[in-house]
Amino acid sequence: MPPLHASLSLWTWAWDPTVIAGTLALAAAYAWLFRGGSRTRTWSPLARVYFAGGLLTLFLALESPIDVGGDRYLFSLHMVQHLLLAMVVPPLLLLGLPEQWRAFERMRVSPLLANIGFNLVLAVWHLPFLYEATLRSEPIHVLEHLSFLAAGVIFWWPILVPAGRRHAMSVVGKMAYLAFAGVPPTILGLAFILSPSVIYPFYAAAARVTPLSPLDDQLLAGLVMFGLGNIIYFVAISVIFFTLDDKRATAGEAPTVSVDSAAPMRR
């Protein structure tokens, strides 16, 4: 059994003043924008729910025991935090913006570069020497979190471009985009699951606050990356498919045959 004081510290909240101030500033800016009157006529109530959910998820990822436990004791909790910052917070915040603030017509993000860039950011930060650096240096750790958020915004941008817009992907293209994005987290997750030794020495030396051994914790982290990451993509693919107005878009448009009225037959 882990020591009582260690178990209690796992449930500690961070209460970082900079995170609290940043979250409150975003909420205040959003409230000010909402009170802008005519500029928000096309701003649906659901969008405000999305934005509030994004802010709440951001706050929990950075301030709750998810942050404290991941930074000090459990690799698996750190994986939960990374997925929240990269795959959950960005799309919720983007969905919460009013239509005119999503400059889809003026700003084109290459789906290929967005997908590759996002997965590179995710993979590179999990290289052992960089990952260990984030756990021992607060500035590097902050940079890691900011890069996850920024790469997440860029990654989800092409998915949210509405159909019919100049730079919009097809429905099949969006689903393929998300399916391709699920490959690197799967490989990374399997690497954690199948590794016979602990990859990050920090967690091997960390206080044991649960019955999990460092290797069991690493296996659980792999399951989080492999399982939860792909579940998020599967949910997004399902939403894209089941909200279609015209299911024929998934199979391509049927060719249109034009039949002209027959001309009178000459005798």
Tab-separated table of C-alpha atoms in Angstrom:
chain	number	residue	atom	x	y	z
A	1	MET	CA	0.000	0.000	0.000
A	2	PRO	CA	1.278	3.512	-0.776
A	3	PRO	CA	1.929	5.870	2.140
A	4	LEU	CA	-1.146	7.880	3.185
A	5	HIS	CA	0.546	11.266	2.666
A	6	ALA	CA	1.577	10.267	-0.862
A	7	SER	CA	-1.954	9.144	-1.726
A	8	LEU	CA	-3.389	12.396	-0.437
A	9	SER	CA	-0.923	14.474	-2.445
A	10	LEU	CA	-2.113	12.752	-5.618
A	11	TRP	CA	-5.452	14.529	-5.189
A	12	THR	CA	-3.916	17.972	-4.778
A	13	TRP	CA	-4.995	20.818	-7.049
A	14	ALA	CA	-2.270	22.998	-8.558
A	15	TRP	CA	-3.938	26.439	-8.260
A	16	ASP	CA	-1.355	28.101	-10.511
A	17	PRO	CA	-2.142	31.867	-10.583
A	18	THR	CA	-1.071	32.210	-14.235
A	19	VAL	CA	-3.427	29.439	-15.392
A	20	ILE	CA	-6.307	30.812	-13.339
A	21	ALA	CA	-5.707	34.340	-14.657
A	22	GLY	CA	-5.442	33.106	-18.254
A	23	THR	CA	-8.662	31.085	-18.014
A	24	LEU	CA	-10.554	33.987	-16.451
A	25	ALA	CA	-9.204	36.353	-19.128
A	26	LEU	CA	-10.446	34.054	-21.901
A	27	ALA	CA	-13.850	33.793	-20.216
A	28	ALA	CA	-14.059	37.583	-19.803
A	29	ALA	CA	-13.076	38.188	-23.438
A	30	TYR	CA	-15.702	35.707	-24.578
A	31	ALA	CA	-18.379	37.346	-22.418
A	32	TRP	CA	-17.450	40.760	-23.824
A	33	LEU	CA	-17.678	39.374	-27.357
A	34	PHE	CA	-21.054	37.831	-26.599
A	35	ARG	CA	-22.394	41.212	-25.495
A	36	GLY	CA	-21.334	42.691	-28.827
A	37	GLY	CA	-24.923	42.769	-30.087
A	38	SER	CA	-25.450	42.465	-33.818
A	39	ARG	CA	-22.089	40.783	-34.341
A	40	THR	CA	-23.360	37.676	-32.565
A	41	ARG	CA	-26.698	37.167	-34.314
A	42	THR	CA	-25.485	33.952	-35.934
A	43	TRP	CA	-23.860	32.779	-32.706
A	44	SER	CA	-25.842	29.732	-31.565
A	45	PRO	CA	-26.386	28.945	-27.873
A	46	LEU	CA	-24.708	25.583	-28.481
A	47	ALA	CA	-21.517	27.405	-29.468
A	48	ARG	CA	-21.400	28.997	-26.024
A	49	VAL	CA	-21.737	25.550	-24.457
A	50	TYR	CA	-18.817	24.323	-26.560
A	51	PHE	CA	-16.615	27.234	-25.496
A	52	ALA	CA	-17.524	26.818	-21.821
A	53	GLY	CA	-16.725	23.102	-22.130
A	54	GLY	CA	-13.376	23.922	-23.722
A	55	LEU	CA	-12.454	26.340	-20.940
A	56	LEU	CA	-13.534	23.880	-18.245
A	57	THR	CA	-11.515	21.078	-19.858
A	58	LEU	CA	-8.496	23.365	-20.150
A	59	PHE	CA	-8.763	24.324	-16.489
A	60	LEU	CA	-9.117	20.715	-15.331
A	61	ALA	CA	-6.200	19.568	-17.488
A	62	LEU	CA	-3.861	22.216	-16.059
A	63	GLU	CA	-5.076	22.661	-12.480
A	64	SER	CA	-6.756	19.493	-11.257
A	65	PRO	CA	-5.047	16.354	-9.878
A	66	ILE	CA	-4.588	15.328	-13.523
A	67	ASP	CA	-1.786	17.904	-13.680
A	68	VAL	CA	-0.328	17.299	-10.225
A	69	GLY	CA	-0.433	13.513	-10.544
A	70	GLY	CA	1.000	13.541	-14.064
A	71	ASP	CA	3.821	15.916	-13.186
A	72	ARG	CA	4.899	14.066	-10.064
A	73	TYR	CA	3.767	10.455	-9.982
A	74	LEU	CA	1.879	8.822	-12.857
A	75	PHE	CA	2.752	8.663	-16.541
A	76	SER	CA	-0.821	7.545	-17.317
A	77	LEU	CA	-2.297	10.757	-15.893
A	78	HIS	CA	0.172	12.773	-17.953
A	79	MET	CA	-1.114	11.028	-21.095
A	80	VAL	CA	-4.672	11.980	-20.175
A	81	GLN	CA	-3.553	15.601	-19.849
A	82	HIS	CA	-1.798	15.578	-23.226
A	83	LEU	CA	-4.830	14.190	-25.029
A	84	LEU	CA	-7.138	16.744	-23.391
A	85	LEU	CA	-4.869	19.633	-24.416
A	86	ALA	CA	-4.311	18.449	-27.986
A	87	MET	CA	-7.522	16.654	-28.965
A	88	VAL	CA	-10.360	17.985	-26.798
A	89	VAL	CA	-9.748	21.621	-25.853
A	90	PRO	CA	-8.894	22.989	-29.357
A	91	PRO	CA	-12.022	21.742	-31.206
A	92	LEU	CA	-14.315	22.858	-28.375
A	93	LEU	CA	-12.847	26.370	-28.348
A	94	LEU	CA	-13.056	26.618	-32.152
A	95	LEU	CA	-16.661	25.419	-32.177
A	96	GLY	CA	-17.451	28.046	-29.570
A	97	LEU	CA	-16.368	30.987	-31.723
A	98	PRO	CA	-18.970	32.931	-33.706
A	99	GLU	CA	-19.051	32.179	-37.414
A	100	GLN	CA	-17.470	35.467	-38.462
A	101	TRP	CA	-14.457	34.806	-36.237
A	102	ARG	CA	-13.700	31.540	-37.993
A	103	ALA	CA	-11.999	33.051	-41.028
A	104	PHE	CA	-12.406	29.940	-43.154
A	105	GLU	CA	-12.623	31.937	-46.381
A	106	ARG	CA	-9.497	33.993	-45.690
A	107	MET	CA	-7.329	31.440	-43.902
A	108	ARG	CA	-6.542	28.116	-45.537
A	109	VAL	CA	-4.779	25.415	-43.557
A	110	SER	CA	-3.287	22.580	-45.604
A	111	PRO	CA	-4.838	19.328	-44.297
A	112	LEU	CA	-1.686	17.359	-45.121
A	113	LEU	CA	0.647	19.758	-43.301
A	114	ALA	CA	-1.764	20.135	-40.383
A	115	ASN	CA	-2.026	16.374	-39.926
A	116	ILE	CA	1.693	15.695	-40.233
A	117	GLY	CA	2.642	18.695	-38.079
A	118	PHE	CA	0.226	17.732	-35.306
A	119	ASN	CA	1.496	14.160	-35.114
A	120	LEU	CA	5.119	15.304	-35.246
A	121	VAL	CA	4.518	17.594	-32.270
A	122	LEU	CA	2.840	14.738	-30.412
A	123	ALA	CA	5.637	12.271	-31.188
A	124	VAL	CA	8.648	14.547	-30.716
A	125	TRP	CA	7.632	15.661	-27.226
A	126	HIS	CA	7.529	11.995	-26.192
A	127	LEU	CA	11.156	11.382	-27.080
A	128	PRO	CA	12.738	10.349	-23.751
A	129	PHE	CA	15.245	13.210	-23.473
A	130	LEU	CA	12.614	15.867	-24.268
A	131	TYR	CA	9.934	14.297	-22.092
A	132	GLU	CA	12.302	14.135	-19.143
A	133	ALA	CA	13.223	17.782	-19.740
A	134	THR	CA	9.574	18.856	-19.500
A	135	LEU	CA	9.254	17.151	-16.119
A	136	ARG	CA	12.341	18.880	-14.722
A	137	SER	CA	12.001	22.354	-16.297
A	138	GLU	CA	8.827	24.423	-15.904
A	139	PRO	CA	9.492	26.730	-18.911
A	140	ILE	CA	9.975	23.709	-21.203
A	141	HIS	CA	6.835	22.143	-19.745
A	142	VAL	CA	4.813	25.296	-20.487
A	143	LEU	CA	6.206	25.362	-24.031
A	144	GLU	CA	5.098	21.753	-24.482
A	145	HIS	CA	1.553	22.540	-23.390
A	146	LEU	CA	1.346	25.622	-25.611
A	147	SER	CA	2.603	23.624	-28.604
A	148	PHE	CA	-0.078	20.971	-28.004
A	149	LEU	CA	-2.794	23.633	-27.948
A	150	ALA	CA	-1.457	25.447	-31.025
A	151	ALA	CA	-0.935	22.250	-33.034
A	152	GLY	CA	-4.392	21.089	-31.955
A	153	VAL	CA	-6.045	24.276	-33.244
A	154	ILE	CA	-4.265	23.915	-36.599
A	155	PHE	CA	-5.117	20.200	-36.777
A	156	TRP	CA	-8.847	20.644	-36.132
A	157	TRP	CA	-9.205	23.709	-38.369
A	158	PRO	CA	-9.668	21.815	-41.696
A	159	ILE	CA	-12.240	19.518	-40.074
A	160	LEU	CA	-14.423	22.454	-39.033
A	161	VAL	CA	-14.516	24.192	-42.425
A	162	PRO	CA	-18.206	23.865	-43.423
A	163	ALA	CA	-19.168	22.010	-46.591
A	164	GLY	CA	-19.512	24.284	-49.591
A	165	ARG	CA	-16.731	26.641	-48.551
A	166	ARG	CA	-13.846	27.223	-50.909
A	167	HIS	CA	-11.291	25.260	-48.880
A	168	ALA	CA	-13.626	22.613	-47.448
A	169	MET	CA	-12.701	18.946	-47.555
A	170	SER	CA	-15.272	16.397	-48.662
A	171	VAL	CA	-16.952	14.234	-46.051
A	172	VAL	CA	-14.883	11.238	-47.142
A	173	GLY	CA	-11.775	13.420	-46.997
A	174	LYS	CA	-12.505	14.474	-43.403
A	175	MET	CA	-13.035	10.902	-42.284
A	176	ALA	CA	-9.837	9.773	-44.016
A	177	TYR	CA	-7.996	12.714	-42.421
A	178	LEU	CA	-9.035	11.579	-38.935
A	179	ALA	CA	-8.367	7.912	-39.686
A	180	PHE	CA	-4.826	8.728	-40.823
A	181	ALA	CA	-4.283	10.854	-37.706
A	182	GLY	CA	-5.092	7.841	-35.552
A	183	VAL	CA	-2.099	5.850	-36.802
A	184	PRO	CA	0.749	7.658	-34.947
A	185	PRO	CA	-0.990	7.615	-31.520
A	186	THR	CA	-1.666	3.918	-32.072
A	187	ILE	CA	2.021	3.246	-32.768
A	188	LEU	CA	3.098	5.386	-29.801
A	189	GLY	CA	0.590	3.706	-27.507
A	190	LEU	CA	1.697	0.240	-28.586
A	191	ALA	CA	5.328	1.219	-27.959
A	192	PHE	CA	4.440	2.070	-24.350
A	193	ILE	CA	2.372	-1.100	-23.946
A	194	LEU	CA	4.949	-3.499	-25.398
A	195	SER	CA	8.103	-1.984	-23.905
A	196	PRO	CA	9.717	-4.478	-21.482
A	197	SER	CA	11.309	-1.660	-19.461
A	198	VAL	CA	10.300	1.753	-18.145
A	199	ILE	CA	10.995	4.335	-20.845
A	200	TYR	CA	11.109	7.434	-18.621
A	201	PRO	CA	13.394	7.177	-15.552
A	202	PHE	CA	11.481	9.996	-13.823
A	203	TYR	CA	8.453	7.763	-13.302
A	204	ALA	CA	10.576	4.786	-12.289
A	205	ALA	CA	11.940	6.901	-9.435
A	206	ALA	CA	8.644	8.638	-8.546
A	207	ALA	CA	6.832	7.877	-5.280
A	208	ARG	CA	4.311	5.066	-5.695
A	209	VAL	CA	0.962	6.652	-4.891
A	210	THR	CA	-1.106	3.772	-6.264
A	211	PRO	CA	-0.638	-0.016	-6.352
A	212	LEU	CA	0.559	0.335	-9.964
A	213	SER	CA	4.207	-0.443	-10.598
A	214	PRO	CA	6.101	1.903	-12.975
A	215	LEU	CA	5.773	-0.689	-15.769
A	216	ASP	CA	2.034	-1.140	-15.128
A	217	ASP	CA	1.619	2.646	-15.126
A	218	GLN	CA	3.424	2.809	-18.478
A	219	LEU	CA	1.166	0.090	-19.887
A	220	LEU	CA	-1.889	2.064	-18.735
A	221	ALA	CA	-0.443	5.201	-20.357
A	222	GLY	CA	-0.129	3.278	-23.617
A	223	LEU	CA	-3.750	2.168	-23.361
A	224	VAL	CA	-4.782	5.795	-22.805
A	225	MET	CA	-2.839	6.986	-25.848
A	226	PHE	CA	-3.966	4.077	-28.025
A	227	GLY	CA	-7.537	3.745	-26.739
A	228	LEU	CA	-8.703	7.202	-25.720
A	229	GLY	CA	-6.946	8.898	-28.639
A	230	ASN	CA	-8.689	6.665	-31.170
A	231	ILE	CA	-12.026	6.958	-29.364
A	232	ILE	CA	-11.843	10.749	-29.768
A	233	TYR	CA	-11.219	10.371	-33.497
A	234	PHE	CA	-13.980	7.759	-33.804
A	235	VAL	CA	-16.464	10.097	-32.122
A	236	ALA	CA	-15.470	12.909	-34.494
A	237	ILE	CA	-15.866	10.607	-37.523
A	238	SER	CA	-19.278	9.492	-36.249
A	239	VAL	CA	-20.443	13.071	-35.777
A	240	ILE	CA	-19.310	13.980	-39.302
A	241	PHE	CA	-21.130	10.992	-40.784
A	242	PHE	CA	-24.386	11.068	-38.824
A	243	THR	CA	-24.938	14.819	-39.155
A	244	LEU	CA	-24.896	14.644	-42.944
A	245	ASP	CA	-27.918	16.108	-44.650
A	246	ASP	CA	-27.147	14.075	-47.753
A	247	LYS	CA	-25.670	10.631	-47.115
A	248	ARG	CA	-24.879	10.323	-50.834
A	249	ALA	CA	-21.832	12.520	-50.152
A	250	THR	CA	-20.084	9.520	-48.650
A	251	ALA	CA	-20.289	7.590	-51.883
A	252	GLY	CA	-19.912	10.439	-54.354
A	253	GLU	CA	-22.563	12.135	-56.363
A	254	ALA	CA	-24.536	9.990	-58.741
A	255	PRO	CA	-24.165	11.078	-62.347
A	256	THR	CA	-26.952	13.247	-63.595
A	257	VAL	CA	-28.613	12.067	-66.785
A	258	SER	CA	-30.390	14.710	-68.789
A	259	VAL	CA	-33.220	13.489	-70.983
A	260	ASP	CA	-34.502	15.932	-73.553
A	261	SER	CA	-37.989	15.624	-74.896
A	262	ALA	CA	-37.991	13.786	-78.167
A	263	ALA	CA	-38.374	15.907	-81.270
A	264	PRO	CA	-41.449	15.200	-83.438
A	265	MET	CA	-40.687	12.418	-85.898
A	266	ARG	CA	-40.776	13.516	-89.492
A	267	ARG	CA	-42.849	11.405	-91.847
